[in-house]
Tab-separated table of C-alpha atoms in Angstrom:
chain	number	residue	atom	x	y	z
A	3	PRO	CA	6.636	-51.200	4.132
A	4	ALA	CA	6.154	-48.009	6.144
A	5	LEU	CA	4.354	-45.235	4.328
A	6	PRO	CA	6.394	-42.053	3.709
A	7	ALA	CA	5.806	-39.344	6.311
A	8	GLU	CA	3.418	-36.613	5.237
A	9	PRO	CA	5.207	-33.256	4.965
A	10	PRO	CA	4.155	-30.823	7.703
A	11	ALA	CA	3.301	-28.072	5.192
A	12	VAL	CA	3.037	-27.350	1.482
A	13	LEU	CA	2.757	-24.104	-0.450
A	14	ALA	CA	-0.890	-24.240	-1.515
A	15	ALA	CA	-1.424	-20.930	-3.357
A	16	VAL	CA	0.170	-17.548	-4.011
A	17	LEU	CA	-0.925	-14.101	-5.153
A	18	ASP	CA	1.681	-11.700	-6.574
A	19	ALA	CA	4.273	-13.508	-4.443
A	20	GLN	CA	7.951	-12.570	-4.654
A	21	TRP	CA	10.532	-14.479	-2.629
A	22	ASP	CA	13.916	-13.189	-1.540
A	23	GLY	CA	16.997	-15.057	-2.645
A	24	ASP	CA	17.716	-17.255	-5.652
A	25	PRO	CA	14.541	-17.630	-7.786
A	26	ASP	CA	15.520	-21.231	-8.558
A	27	GLU	CA	15.317	-22.003	-4.846
A	28	ALA	CA	11.978	-20.290	-4.246
A	29	PRO	CA	9.152	-22.457	-2.839
A	30	SER	CA	7.091	-24.234	-5.484
A	31	LEU	CA	3.335	-24.610	-5.539
A	32	GLY	CA	2.141	-27.953	-4.256
A	33	ARG	CA	5.573	-28.856	-2.906
A	34	PRO	CA	6.629	-29.288	0.741
A	35	LEU	CA	8.117	-26.212	2.340
A	36	PRO	CA	11.780	-26.401	3.361
A	37	GLU	CA	12.753	-26.592	7.001
A	38	GLU	CA	14.638	-23.302	6.961
A	39	ALA	CA	13.115	-19.845	7.330
A	40	LEU	CA	11.366	-18.353	4.305
A	41	SER	CA	11.483	-14.696	3.260
A	42	LEU	CA	8.422	-13.461	1.340
A	43	ALA	CA	9.432	-10.104	-0.134
A	44	ALA	CA	5.981	-9.122	-1.418
A	45	GLY	CA	2.562	-10.542	-2.171
A	46	PHE	CA	0.753	-13.334	-0.371
A	47	ALA	CA	1.302	-17.042	0.180
A	48	ARG	CA	-1.161	-19.619	1.548
A	49	VAL	CA	0.422	-22.531	3.410
A	50	ALA	CA	-1.539	-25.725	4.052
A	51	LEU	CA	-0.426	-27.736	7.067
A	52	SER	CA	-1.015	-31.482	7.259
A	53	ASN	CA	-3.352	-31.125	10.265
A	54	GLY	CA	-5.747	-28.885	8.330
A	55	VAL	CA	-4.424	-25.513	9.525
A	56	THR	CA	-4.345	-22.779	6.862
A	57	VAL	CA	-1.818	-19.949	7.174
A	58	VAL	CA	-1.722	-16.863	4.942
A	59	ALA	CA	1.531	-14.870	5.050
A	60	GLU	CA	1.689	-11.320	3.724
A	61	GLY	CA	4.948	-9.972	2.369
A	62	PRO	CA	7.287	-8.655	3.459
A	63	ALA	CA	7.434	-11.446	6.032
A	64	ARG	CA	9.940	-13.981	7.331
A	65	PHE	CA	8.651	-17.160	8.884
A	66	ARG	CA	9.405	-20.835	9.435
A	67	VAL	CA	7.114	-23.837	9.641
A	68	ALA	CA	8.735	-25.757	12.498
A	69	SER	CA	6.085	-28.509	12.465
A	70	GLU	CA	2.408	-29.000	11.731
A	71	ARG	CA	1.751	-27.615	15.222
A	72	ARG	CA	4.071	-24.603	15.256
A	73	VAL	CA	5.007	-21.678	13.024
A	74	GLU	CA	7.690	-19.156	13.935
A	75	LEU	CA	7.196	-15.591	12.705
A	76	PHE	CA	10.294	-13.388	12.720
A	77	ASP	CA	8.752	-10.295	11.124
A	78	GLY	CA	5.746	-9.406	9.005
A	79	ARG	CA	2.166	-10.632	9.295
A	80	LEU	CA	0.230	-13.863	8.972
A	81	SER	CA	-3.239	-15.166	9.736
A	82	ALA	CA	-4.236	-18.689	10.709
A	83	ASN	CA	-7.458	-20.668	10.440
A	84	VAL	CA	-7.368	-23.647	12.792
A	85	PRO	CA	-9.924	-26.498	12.674
A	86	PRO	CA	-11.080	-28.087	15.963
A	87	GLY	CA	-8.859	-31.130	15.464
A	88	ALA	CA	-5.720	-28.972	15.434
A	89	ARG	CA	-6.325	-27.109	18.696
A	90	GLY	CA	-3.058	-26.167	20.315
A	91	PHE	CA	-1.508	-24.864	17.089
A	92	THR	CA	1.068	-22.256	18.082
A	93	VAL	CA	2.636	-19.167	16.532
A	94	ARG	CA	5.831	-17.962	18.159
A	95	THR	CA	7.408	-14.524	17.712
A	96	PRO	CA	10.453	-12.840	19.275
A	97	THR	CA	8.257	-11.543	22.124
A	98	ALA	CA	5.157	-13.735	22.320
A	99	GLU	CA	3.599	-17.152	22.029
A	100	VAL	CA	0.038	-17.510	20.714
A	101	VAL	CA	-1.734	-20.827	21.303
A	102	ASP	CA	-4.970	-21.588	19.499
A	103	PHE	CA	-8.154	-23.044	20.998
A	104	GLY	CA	-9.981	-23.734	17.707
A	105	THR	CA	-10.130	-20.323	16.096
A	106	GLU	CA	-9.024	-17.832	13.454
A	107	PHE	CA	-6.470	-15.198	14.406
A	108	GLY	CA	-3.694	-12.962	13.089
A	109	VAL	CA	-0.168	-12.311	14.350
A	110	GLY	CA	2.206	-9.552	13.274
A	111	VAL	CA	5.788	-8.650	14.167
A	112	ALA	CA	7.018	-5.090	13.670
A	113	ALA	CA	10.511	-3.613	13.742
A	114	GLY	CA	12.086	-4.118	17.146
A	115	GLY	CA	10.189	-7.346	17.743
A	116	ALA	CA	6.897	-5.862	18.975
A	117	SER	CA	4.080	-8.347	18.320
A	118	ARG	CA	0.405	-7.784	17.594
A	119	VAL	CA	-2.319	-10.424	17.998
A	120	GLN	CA	-5.923	-10.133	16.833
A	121	VAL	CA	-8.639	-12.779	17.273
A	122	PHE	CA	-11.361	-13.059	14.638
A	123	THR	CA	-13.246	-16.077	15.994
A	124	GLY	CA	-12.797	-18.425	18.953
A	125	GLN	CA	-10.110	-17.995	21.596
A	126	VAL	CA	-6.329	-17.946	21.949
A	127	SER	CA	-3.895	-17.684	24.817
A	128	LEU	CA	-1.171	-15.046	24.599
A	129	ALA	CA	2.030	-15.353	26.628
A	130	ALA	CA	4.599	-12.562	26.507
A	131	GLY	CA	8.328	-13.041	26.927
A	132	SER	CA	11.235	-14.812	25.283
A	133	VAL	CA	9.369	-17.916	24.266
A	134	ALA	CA	11.039	-19.128	21.071
A	135	THR	CA	13.125	-22.264	21.434
A	136	THR	CA	14.435	-22.595	17.888
A	137	ARG	CA	16.399	-20.424	15.550
A	138	PRO	CA	16.024	-19.860	11.816
A	139	SER	CA	18.611	-21.652	9.741
A	140	THR	CA	19.228	-18.806	7.310
A	141	ALA	CA	20.920	-15.468	7.791
A	142	ALA	CA	17.904	-13.787	6.169
A	143	ALA	CA	15.937	-13.953	9.421
A	144	PRO	CA	17.183	-12.720	12.791
A	145	ALA	CA	17.677	-15.291	15.522
A	146	LEU	CA	14.787	-15.527	17.943
A	147	PRO	CA	15.768	-15.477	21.617
A	148	ALA	CA	16.011	-18.910	23.187
A	149	GLY	CA	14.062	-19.701	26.335
A	150	ALA	CA	12.432	-22.477	28.268
A	151	GLY	CA	8.942	-21.041	27.988
A	152	PRO	CA	6.723	-18.020	28.553
A	153	ALA	CA	8.038	-15.541	31.086
A	154	ARG	CA	4.563	-14.407	32.209
A	155	PRO	CA	1.176	-16.078	32.790
A	156	PRO	CA	-0.882	-16.182	29.580
A	157	THR	CA	-3.711	-13.836	28.716
A	158	PHE	CA	-6.802	-15.316	27.094
A	159	LEU	CA	-8.250	-13.407	24.127
A	160	THR	CA	-11.663	-13.913	22.567
A	161	ALA	CA	-13.199	-12.868	19.245
A	162	GLY	CA	-12.765	-9.163	18.529
A	163	SER	CA	-9.868	-8.735	20.961
A	164	ALA	CA	-6.438	-7.435	20.008
A	165	ARG	CA	-3.227	-7.024	22.004
A	166	GLU	CA	0.215	-5.607	21.374
A	167	VAL	CA	3.332	-6.966	23.070
A	168	SER	CA	6.226	-4.521	23.199
A	169	GLY	CA	9.820	-5.472	22.655
A	170	GLY	CA	10.166	-5.482	26.438
A	171	GLY	CA	7.237	-7.839	26.916
A	172	ALA	CA	4.574	-5.375	28.108
A	173	VAL	CA	1.066	-6.295	26.946
A	174	ALA	CA	-1.467	-3.599	26.007
A	175	ALA	CA	-4.986	-3.717	24.599
A	176	VAL	CA	-5.281	-2.133	21.126
A	177	PRO	CA	-8.237	-1.627	18.785
A	178	GLY	CA	-8.795	-4.360	16.247
A	179	ASP	CA	-9.341	-3.476	12.612
A	180	SER	CA	-10.211	-5.336	9.439
A	181	TYR	CA	-7.152	-4.139	7.491
A	182	THR	CA	-4.323	-5.373	9.685
A	183	PHE	CA	-4.461	-8.999	8.552
A	184	VAL	CA	-5.547	-10.859	5.420
A	185	ARG	CA	-7.742	-13.788	6.379
A	186	PRO	CA	-7.740	-16.996	4.297
A	187	ALA	CA	-11.267	-16.405	2.920
A	188	GLN	CA	-10.310	-12.895	1.823
A	189	PHE	CA	-7.160	-14.206	0.180
A	190	GLU	CA	-9.204	-16.739	-1.806
A	191	SER	CA	-11.673	-14.080	-2.957
A	192	TRP	CA	-8.798	-11.940	-4.214
A	193	ARG	CA	-7.312	-14.896	-6.055
A	194	ALA	CA	-10.653	-15.648	-7.694
A	195	ALA	CA	-11.082	-12.024	-8.758
A	196	ALA	CA	-7.558	-11.873	-10.168
A	197	ALA	CA	-8.266	-14.986	-12.239
A	198	SER	CA	-11.669	-13.808	-13.457
A	199	GLY	CA	-12.326	-12.348	-16.878
A	200	SER	CA	-13.618	-9.072	-15.438
A	201	SER	CA	-11.106	-6.227	-15.575
A	202	TYR	CA	-13.118	-4.343	-12.954
A	203	ALA	CA	-13.143	-7.323	-10.570
A	204	ARG	CA	-9.383	-7.696	-10.969
A	205	TRP	CA	-8.900	-4.010	-10.240
A	206	ARG	CA	-11.148	-4.163	-7.162
A	207	ALA	CA	-9.127	-7.063	-5.758
A	208	TYR	CA	-5.868	-5.212	-6.397
A	209	SER	CA	-7.282	-1.968	-4.983
A	210	GLU	CA	-8.363	-3.655	-1.754
A	211	ARG	CA	-4.823	-4.933	-1.263
A	212	LEU	CA	-3.262	-1.600	-2.169
A	213	ARG	CA	-5.329	0.444	0.274
A	214	ARG	CA	-3.942	-1.653	3.151
A	215	ASP	CA	-0.371	-0.486	2.484
A	216	PRO	CA	0.719	1.220	5.743
A	217	SER	CA	2.709	3.812	3.766
A	218	LEU	CA	-0.353	4.848	1.724
A	219	ALA	CA	-1.357	8.258	3.084
A	220	LEU	CA	-4.022	9.259	0.532
A	221	TYR	CA	-6.054	7.168	-1.881
A	222	TYR	CA	-8.902	8.609	-3.957
A	223	THR	CA	-10.495	5.960	-6.154
A	224	PHE	CA	-13.472	8.195	-7.069
A	225	ASP	CA	-15.302	4.881	-7.193
A	226	ASP	CA	-17.042	4.821	-3.829
A	227	PRO	CA	-19.836	7.106	-2.657
A	228	ALA	CA	-18.616	10.431	-1.319
A	229	ALA	CA	-18.654	11.041	2.428
A	230	ALA	CA	-20.911	14.041	1.751
A	231	PRO	CA	-22.074	16.038	-1.294
A	232	GLY	CA	-19.120	17.784	-2.888
A	233	VAL	CA	-16.600	15.565	-1.096
A	234	VAL	CA	-14.366	12.748	-2.326
A	235	ALA	CA	-13.580	10.186	0.379
A	236	ASN	CA	-10.017	9.149	1.158
A	237	GLN	CA	-9.875	5.339	0.921
A	238	ALA	CA	-6.409	4.688	2.409
A	239	ALA	CA	-6.873	2.257	5.301
A	240	VAL	CA	-4.515	3.944	7.772
A	241	THR	CA	-6.027	7.412	7.241
A	242	ALA	CA	-9.632	6.580	6.256
A	243	GLY	CA	-12.151	9.033	7.673
A	244	ARG	CA	-9.674	11.908	7.357
A	245	PHE	CA	-8.205	13.962	4.532
A	246	ASP	CA	-11.261	13.881	2.290
A	247	ALA	CA	-11.000	16.139	-0.768
A	248	VAL	CA	-13.502	18.999	-1.071
A	249	LEU	CA	-14.665	19.832	-4.601
A	250	GLY	CA	-14.753	23.461	-5.736
A	251	GLY	CA	-15.261	25.851	-8.612
A	252	PRO	CA	-18.163	27.766	-10.140
A	253	THR	CA	-19.373	24.285	-11.034
A	254	LEU	CA	-18.063	21.137	-9.383
A	255	PRO	CA	-16.097	18.381	-11.113
A	256	ALA	CA	-18.448	15.626	-12.218
A	257	ARG	CA	-18.364	11.897	-11.668
A	258	ALA	CA	-17.745	10.277	-15.047
A	259	ASP	CA	-17.023	6.907	-16.584
A	260	GLY	CA	-13.576	5.656	-15.657
A	261	ARG	CA	-11.072	3.628	-17.583
A	262	LEU	CA	-12.795	0.273	-16.892
A	263	PRO	CA	-16.409	-0.792	-17.416
A	264	GLY	CA	-18.168	0.010	-14.151
A	265	LYS	CA	-15.306	2.214	-12.895
A	266	ARG	CA	-15.849	5.887	-12.024
A	267	ALA	CA	-13.492	8.858	-12.281
A	268	LEU	CA	-13.577	12.610	-11.669
A	269	ALA	CA	-13.896	14.827	-14.758
A	270	PHE	CA	-12.426	18.343	-14.669
A	271	ALA	CA	-13.218	21.121	-17.171
A	272	ALA	CA	-10.451	23.739	-17.248
A	273	PRO	CA	-12.669	26.548	-18.614
A	274	ALA	CA	-15.033	26.012	-15.666
A	275	ARG	CA	-12.139	26.249	-13.149
A	276	GLN	CA	-13.086	22.998	-11.463
A	277	ARG	CA	-10.881	21.707	-8.686
A	278	ALA	CA	-10.518	19.683	-5.464
A	279	LEU	CA	-8.596	20.524	-2.300
A	280	VAL	CA	-7.236	18.648	0.701
A	281	THR	CA	-6.671	21.423	3.211
A	282	ASP	CA	-4.639	19.411	5.741
A	283	TYR	CA	-2.556	17.316	3.370
A	284	PRO	CA	-0.551	14.693	5.353
A	285	PHE	CA	2.825	15.418	3.789
A	286	THR	CA	5.604	12.877	4.114
A	287	ARG	CA	8.202	13.304	6.836
A	288	THR	CA	10.336	10.375	5.708
A	289	GLY	CA	12.130	12.289	2.930
A	290	ARG	CA	10.640	9.812	0.447
A	291	MET	CA	7.371	9.702	-1.420
A	292	THR	CA	5.387	8.456	-4.409
A	293	VAL	CA	2.485	10.057	-6.239
A	294	ALA	CA	0.548	8.021	-8.805
A	295	ALA	CA	-2.662	8.468	-10.790
A	296	TRP	CA	-4.555	7.512	-13.909
A	297	VAL	CA	-5.262	10.480	-16.178
A	298	ASN	CA	-7.070	11.110	-19.441
A	299	ALA	CA	-6.222	14.571	-20.771
A	300	ARG	CA	-8.723	16.289	-23.044
A	301	SER	CA	-6.287	19.108	-23.760
A	302	LEU	CA	-3.047	20.436	-22.267
A	303	PRO	CA	-3.449	23.930	-20.772
A	304	ALA	CA	-0.274	25.637	-19.561
A	305	TRP	CA	1.243	23.818	-16.575
A	306	ALA	CA	-2.017	21.992	-15.882
A	307	ALA	CA	-1.974	20.199	-12.546
A	308	ILE	CA	-2.671	16.586	-11.755
A	309	ALA	CA	-1.842	17.187	-8.079
A	310	LYS	CA	0.279	19.914	-6.491
A	311	CYS	CA	1.439	20.958	-3.035
A	312	ARG	CA	3.055	24.219	-4.113
A	313	GLY	CA	2.180	27.911	-3.896
A	314	LEU	CA	2.896	30.889	-6.139
A	315	THR	CA	6.140	31.927	-4.446
A	316	GLU	CA	6.203	29.738	-1.350
A	317	PRO	CA	7.479	26.169	-1.782
A	318	GLY	CA	5.386	23.171	-0.990
A	319	GLN	CA	6.442	19.548	-1.164
A	320	PHE	CA	5.809	18.603	-4.806
A	321	SER	CA	3.969	19.331	-8.019
A	322	PHE	CA	2.899	16.934	-10.758
A	323	GLY	CA	1.401	17.843	-14.124
A	324	HIS	CA	2.635	18.872	-17.547
A	325	GLU	CA	4.779	21.648	-18.936
A	326	ALA	CA	3.565	24.977	-20.278
A	327	THR	CA	3.879	24.591	-24.058
A	328	THR	CA	5.322	21.160	-24.767
A	329	GLY	CA	2.810	19.098	-22.792
A	330	GLN	CA	5.671	17.092	-21.288
A	331	LEU	CA	4.959	15.185	-18.092
A	332	VAL	CA	6.700	17.097	-15.280
A	333	ALA	CA	7.325	16.239	-11.630
A	334	ARG	CA	9.156	18.442	-9.173
A	335	VAL	CA	9.937	18.135	-5.477
A	336	THR	CA	11.289	20.546	-2.873
A	337	LEU	CA	14.333	19.178	-1.078
A	338	ALA	CA	15.233	19.538	2.581
A	339	ASP	CA	17.579	22.453	1.808
A	340	GLY	CA	14.754	24.366	0.085
A	341	THR	CA	15.918	23.829	-3.503
A	342	GLU	CA	13.613	22.421	-6.163
A	343	VAL	CA	14.483	19.720	-8.653
A	344	ARG	CA	12.377	18.570	-11.559
A	345	VAL	CA	12.151	15.981	-14.311
A	346	PRO	CA	12.651	16.842	-17.079
A	347	GLN	CA	15.155	19.469	-16.047
A	348	PRO	CA	14.690	22.944	-17.580
A	349	GLY	CA	15.693	22.869	-21.225
A	350	ALA	CA	15.755	19.079	-21.401
A	351	THR	CA	13.398	17.061	-23.559
A	352	GLY	CA	10.852	14.979	-21.699
A	353	VAL	CA	7.981	12.697	-22.666
A	354	PRO	CA	4.704	14.241	-23.881
A	355	LEU	CA	1.635	13.303	-21.886
A	356	PRO	CA	-0.827	11.410	-24.125
A	357	VAL	CA	-4.068	13.153	-25.037
A	358	GLY	CA	-7.394	11.389	-25.493
A	359	ARG	CA	-6.501	8.121	-23.752
A	360	TRP	CA	-5.980	6.803	-20.250
A	361	ALA	CA	-2.372	6.800	-19.040
A	362	HIS	CA	-0.821	5.786	-15.748
A	363	VAL	CA	1.562	8.421	-14.399
A	364	ALA	CA	3.739	8.408	-11.293
A	365	PHE	CA	6.855	9.829	-9.735
A	366	THR	CA	9.002	8.502	-6.908
A	367	ALA	CA	11.526	10.322	-4.716
A	368	ASP	CA	13.724	7.886	-2.789
A	369	GLY	CA	16.183	10.307	-1.181
A	370	VAL	CA	18.734	9.738	-3.927
A	371	ALA	CA	16.874	10.385	-7.181
A	372	LEU	CA	13.581	11.578	-8.614
A	373	HIS	CA	12.039	9.190	-11.162
A	374	VAL	CA	9.059	9.854	-13.448
A	375	TYR	CA	6.953	7.015	-14.859
A	376	LEU	CA	4.514	6.762	-17.751
A	377	ASP	CA	2.469	3.570	-18.171
A	378	GLY	CA	4.693	1.695	-15.738
A	379	ARG	CA	8.045	2.628	-17.327
A	380	VAL	CA	10.689	5.129	-16.207
A	381	VAL	CA	10.758	8.049	-18.656
A	382	GLY	CA	13.039	10.435	-16.783
A	383	SER	CA	15.274	10.708	-13.712
A	384	CYS	CA	17.565	13.158	-11.946
A	385	PRO	CA	19.520	13.245	-8.678
A	386	ALA	CA	17.448	14.393	-5.699
A	387	GLY	CA	18.073	14.262	-1.961
A	388	PRO	CA	15.398	13.794	0.705
A	389	VAL	CA	12.138	15.695	0.246
A	390	VAL	CA	11.424	18.592	2.618
A	391	ALA	CA	9.603	17.378	5.730
A	392	ASP	CA	7.917	20.653	6.743
A	393	PRO	CA	6.778	22.573	3.649
A	394	VAL	CA	5.428	26.121	3.785
A	395	VAL	CA	2.347	25.305	1.696
A	396	ARG	CA	0.505	22.527	3.531
A	397	SER	CA	-2.498	21.747	1.308
A	398	LEU	CA	-2.891	19.388	-1.639
A	399	ALA	CA	-4.564	20.783	-4.754
A	400	ILE	CA	-6.041	18.317	-7.250
A	401	GLY	CA	-6.658	19.582	-10.762
A	402	TYR	CA	-5.189	23.041	-10.088
A	403	ARG	CA	-2.458	24.937	-8.237
A	404	THR	CA	-3.040	27.136	-5.214
A	405	GLY	CA	-1.519	30.468	-4.346
A	406	ASP	CA	0.570	30.942	-1.242
A	407	ASP	CA	-2.554	30.756	0.921
A	408	GLY	CA	-2.876	27.073	0.024
A	409	ALA	CA	-6.498	27.414	-1.072
A	410	SER	CA	-7.364	29.933	-3.780
A	411	PRO	CA	-6.161	29.284	-7.353
A	412	VAL	CA	-2.792	30.660	-8.357
A	413	VAL	CA	-3.032	33.930	-10.290
A	414	SER	CA	-0.563	32.913	-13.005
A	415	ASN	CA	-0.987	30.449	-15.880
A	416	ALA	CA	-4.790	30.699	-15.706
A	417	GLY	CA	-4.831	28.707	-12.477
A	418	GLU	CA	-3.095	25.687	-14.042
A	419	TYR	CA	-6.421	23.851	-14.248
A	420	TRP	CA	-6.569	20.262	-15.429
A	421	ASP	CA	-8.706	19.538	-18.489
A	422	GLY	CA	-9.833	15.929	-18.564
A	423	ALA	CA	-10.356	13.077	-16.118
A	424	ILE	CA	-8.323	11.939	-13.101
A	425	ASP	CA	-8.707	8.541	-11.485
A	426	GLU	CA	-7.169	6.610	-8.583
A	427	LEU	CA	-4.870	9.272	-7.155
A	428	ALA	CA	-2.510	7.813	-4.539
A	429	VAL	CA	0.163	9.368	-2.312
A	430	PHE	CA	2.654	7.144	-0.466
A	431	HIS	CA	5.140	8.075	2.241
A	432	ARG	CA	7.790	5.904	0.633
A	433	ALA	CA	9.288	5.407	-2.805
A	434	LEU	CA	7.660	2.510	-4.617
A	435	SER	CA	9.990	0.227	-6.533
A	436	LEU	CA	10.011	-0.033	-10.304
A	437	ALA	CA	8.247	-3.401	-10.025
A	438	GLU	CA	5.535	-1.939	-7.777
A	439	VAL	CA	4.810	0.951	-10.149
A	440	ALA	CA	4.722	-1.425	-13.118
A	441	ARG	CA	2.349	-3.739	-11.235
A	442	MET	CA	0.074	-0.817	-10.383
A	443	ALA	CA	-0.109	0.208	-14.035
A	444	ALA	CA	-0.735	-3.358	-15.181
A	445	ALA	CA	-3.351	-4.145	-12.526
A	446	GLY	CA	-5.499	-1.143	-13.350
A	447	GLY	CA	-5.009	-0.915	-17.095
A	448	PRO	CA	-8.056	-0.572	-19.358
């Protein structure tokens, strides 16, 4: 009797994967992938093809395994490791066709169909034009344009090369970088760290993934060496090398033990007026934002600041800290019409910020509401429109609040200095979901 045909691809491994659609119909580990297009909402999935090709897809992404020799990518990013015996493996996008010549490469599709190709090792050919000949069988993925083949002669790319193909088919050289794509070996190292017994190793693996988020504007882990004495380096991938925080005060905040063994944090002493400042804060222009941090309060001085972009009388974009006398966690944002909203609202009862222990705090503004989180759970909300895109105060103060000049401490409330430690401060130019905030709190918990 004839042996059953080997499936072209199986789902080999996942990391924090979430699939769109009915959970009961989501791909299962070790099982053949369906013929229709798949929609990976978040996380990572490693696909093993029967010819030895390994593909790692990063959510959000929509793709289809057409055969062991071809994958169609509708949007999102994936990387492929192709053994010599599988040369000719192809990735098709709405605007390009990438053919392997025994290599490792990445392909991404952005909004509008623009494609990006980066070669890590070996060589590929890149042909621009309407090259896809099949269509996804689900409404979740847009139909790729049909065509008989590449519209232009192919370009050959070697290791270290990267190209971008516009929606109109124009090809341009672009710089390659190590954060655009997750390679299979990197994916496996993250999986191993997540499964290890070390809380610090798990956090490092999560942190490396987080810093690649294209909406992450600022990320201070306080865990890596400073760019220079008295400076805290910004670790966000898309803005790394810019927006470092400069430490200040009669004495500078000190590096201290963080919430995990081996982790570092920044310790602020309110009586010593210690602080940090980002003078050219990259404020969001999307109307949406998220600010998150780990904090360990020693005491609760009046209106003490975790992070604030707000002057004495001039509005900034946001402020995040605790209230004057109650110690309640407070977030406020300035809206596009110049009004301020806050949670809890004046006179309302909020949630006290814990003292003497590490807590994860965050707020999100999604253009409809302002939500405040403590330890991964929503503890307060109020209606709020889009956040102002061009605030008057344009600096970010960490551990204090500036005056209207955006630099010197505010003259009221004793400068609103933080008393305690701050760790892993992150600013996003989008509103994280409830699940994302909860995952952040869980991944970095002591």
